[in-house]
Amino acid sequence: MKKEDCIFCKIANGEIPAKTLYEDDSFRVILDLGPATKGHALILPKNHADDLFGLDDDTAAKTMILAKKMAGTLKEKLGCAGINLVQNNGEIAGQTVMHFHLHLIPRYEDDGQKIQWVPGKPSQDELEKIQQQIIE
Ligand code: 5GP
Ligand code: ZN
């Protein structure tokens, strides 16, 4: 299902043009307009889901299979040294377009990008409390 006024619904379904790298019945893969690196691509399901929380299992599974295929293509064609998969959910997590999408960011020597966080230093007790909170 498409969502009214969703730009990625319109791009995924071909109503707004984008540089398409791959398309099938369920997905379109496009080049990001504001790329982190050369070949930065976005996997867009054609059916609308706001984010990972709203994504159906079948699309979730197929997204990762497609990511694997596209990662191989980007590596082969662009000769990148690695690839980051990035997927933001919610404004707090950096999501700016509220239609689920998966970033594929090819990485090159000295590409000047940093996709990282500051590691915390939790005690074993703290880790155990969090573990219990999640699995209980
Ligand atoms: P987010 O921050 O939601 O994870 O990522 C949104 C991404 O979509 C950004 O990297 C941004 O550059 C890209 N983007 C936003 N609007 C458009 C557009 O109209 N066309 C394309 N190709 N990419 C877009
Ligand atoms: Zn949408």
XYZ file of C-alpha atoms and ligand atoms in Angstrom:
161
model
C 0.000 0.000 0.000
C 1.164 3.506 -0.828
C 0.859 6.448 1.544
C -0.455 9.771 0.285
C 2.207 12.507 0.201
C 5.097 10.111 0.903
C 8.041 11.018 -1.316
C 9.625 7.556 -1.127
C 6.292 5.913 -2.064
C 6.288 8.150 -5.121
C 9.926 7.398 -5.976
C 9.601 3.660 -5.311
C 6.550 3.456 -7.555
C 8.064 5.553 -10.333
C 5.936 8.716 -9.953
C 9.003 10.828 -9.117
C 12.233 10.097 -10.999
C 15.352 8.810 -9.307
C 18.549 7.145 -10.455
C 17.439 3.529 -10.265
C 20.030 0.764 -9.797
C 17.560 -2.111 -9.454
C 13.816 -2.678 -9.552
C 11.426 -5.579 -9.074
C 7.768 -5.966 -8.033
C 8.508 -5.165 -4.396
C 11.556 -2.861 -4.358
C 13.390 -0.031 -6.033
C 17.039 0.670 -5.256
C 18.135 4.244 -5.985
C 21.133 6.505 -5.618
C 20.859 8.837 -2.618
C 20.587 12.522 -3.604
C 22.901 13.534 -0.767
C 25.427 10.701 -0.836
C 27.896 10.062 1.959
C 30.175 8.434 -0.599
C 30.201 7.496 -4.280
C 27.441 4.950 -4.915
C 25.477 5.580 -1.684
C 22.248 3.723 -2.404
C 18.851 3.337 -0.762
C 16.704 0.216 -0.806
C 13.047 1.278 -0.893
C 10.185 -1.201 -0.527
C 7.320 -0.226 -2.844
C 4.759 -0.756 -0.088
C 4.770 1.903 2.588
C 5.962 1.236 6.133
C 6.993 4.180 8.290
C 9.961 2.310 9.733
C 11.283 -1.064 10.905
C 8.573 -1.311 13.557
C 5.894 -1.251 10.882
C 7.633 -3.493 8.357
C 6.145 -6.923 7.580
C 8.390 -9.965 8.043
C 8.442 -10.913 4.376
C 9.663 -7.460 3.311
C 12.175 -7.406 6.153
C 13.646 -10.717 5.024
C 13.710 -9.743 1.347
C 15.344 -6.396 2.179
C 18.380 -8.125 3.649
C 18.666 -10.555 0.750
C 18.541 -7.607 -1.653
C 21.100 -5.714 0.448
C 23.475 -8.651 0.086
C 22.989 -8.732 -3.688
C 23.403 -4.944 -4.067
C 26.440 -4.873 -1.782
C 28.105 -7.391 -4.082
C 27.225 -5.326 -7.141
C 28.536 -2.078 -5.605
C 31.764 -3.773 -4.560
C 32.283 -5.302 -7.983
C 31.361 -2.226 -10.046
C 32.762 0.566 -7.883
C 35.651 -1.270 -6.281
C 34.822 -0.040 -2.787
C 36.843 -1.495 0.069
C 33.810 -2.053 2.349
C 30.149 -1.152 2.820
C 28.124 0.143 5.758
C 24.455 -0.771 6.060
C 22.627 1.992 7.934
C 18.960 2.004 8.801
C 17.458 4.814 10.878
C 14.162 4.540 12.762
C 12.603 7.589 14.354
C 13.656 11.206 14.361
C 15.854 10.650 17.411
C 17.778 8.033 15.422
C 18.290 10.360 12.480
C 15.402 9.269 10.260
C 14.383 12.163 8.025
C 12.148 10.391 5.488
C 9.408 8.432 7.205
C 9.252 5.551 4.722
C 11.407 2.547 5.677
C 14.683 2.476 3.760
C 18.067 0.839 4.085
C 21.231 2.775 3.243
C 24.107 1.021 1.498
C 27.179 3.188 1.888
C 30.244 2.053 -0.053
C 33.471 2.809 1.792
C 36.790 3.797 0.253
C 40.215 4.510 1.669
C 40.304 8.115 2.897
C 36.648 8.781 2.001
C 36.459 11.188 4.938
C 33.297 9.627 6.402
C 32.830 8.344 9.945
C 29.962 6.095 10.933
C 30.662 5.466 14.575
C 29.615 5.975 18.188
C 31.356 6.649 21.465
C 31.576 3.267 23.270
C 30.191 3.182 26.821
C 31.826 1.320 29.720
C 29.035 -0.544 31.538
C 29.844 -2.899 34.438
C 28.877 -6.569 34.206
C 26.038 -5.778 36.687
C 24.694 -3.040 34.477
C 24.867 -5.271 31.413
C 23.029 -8.012 33.312
C 20.258 -5.628 34.393
C 19.772 -4.518 30.805
C 19.841 -8.121 29.631
C 17.117 -9.010 32.150
C 15.046 -5.971 31.219
C 15.099 -7.060 27.578
C 14.583 -10.800 27.885
C 12.087 -10.905 30.786
P 17.332 9.016 6.618
O 18.006 10.202 7.251
O 15.814 9.140 6.689
O 17.824 7.699 7.101
O 17.753 9.079 5.096
C 17.083 9.770 4.116
C 17.991 9.819 2.908
O 17.205 10.100 1.771
C 19.055 10.911 2.979
O 20.337 10.301 2.839
C 18.728 11.834 1.818
O 19.876 12.314 1.170
C 17.900 10.954 0.908
N 16.876 11.638 0.154
C 15.958 12.506 0.635
N 15.123 12.907 -0.340
C 15.529 12.268 -1.463
C 15.047 12.289 -2.817
O 14.081 12.964 -3.176
N 15.695 11.476 -3.702
C 16.767 10.696 -3.341
N 17.329 9.954 -4.286
N 17.243 10.671 -2.079
C 16.636 11.453 -1.162
Zn 5.919 5.752 1.679
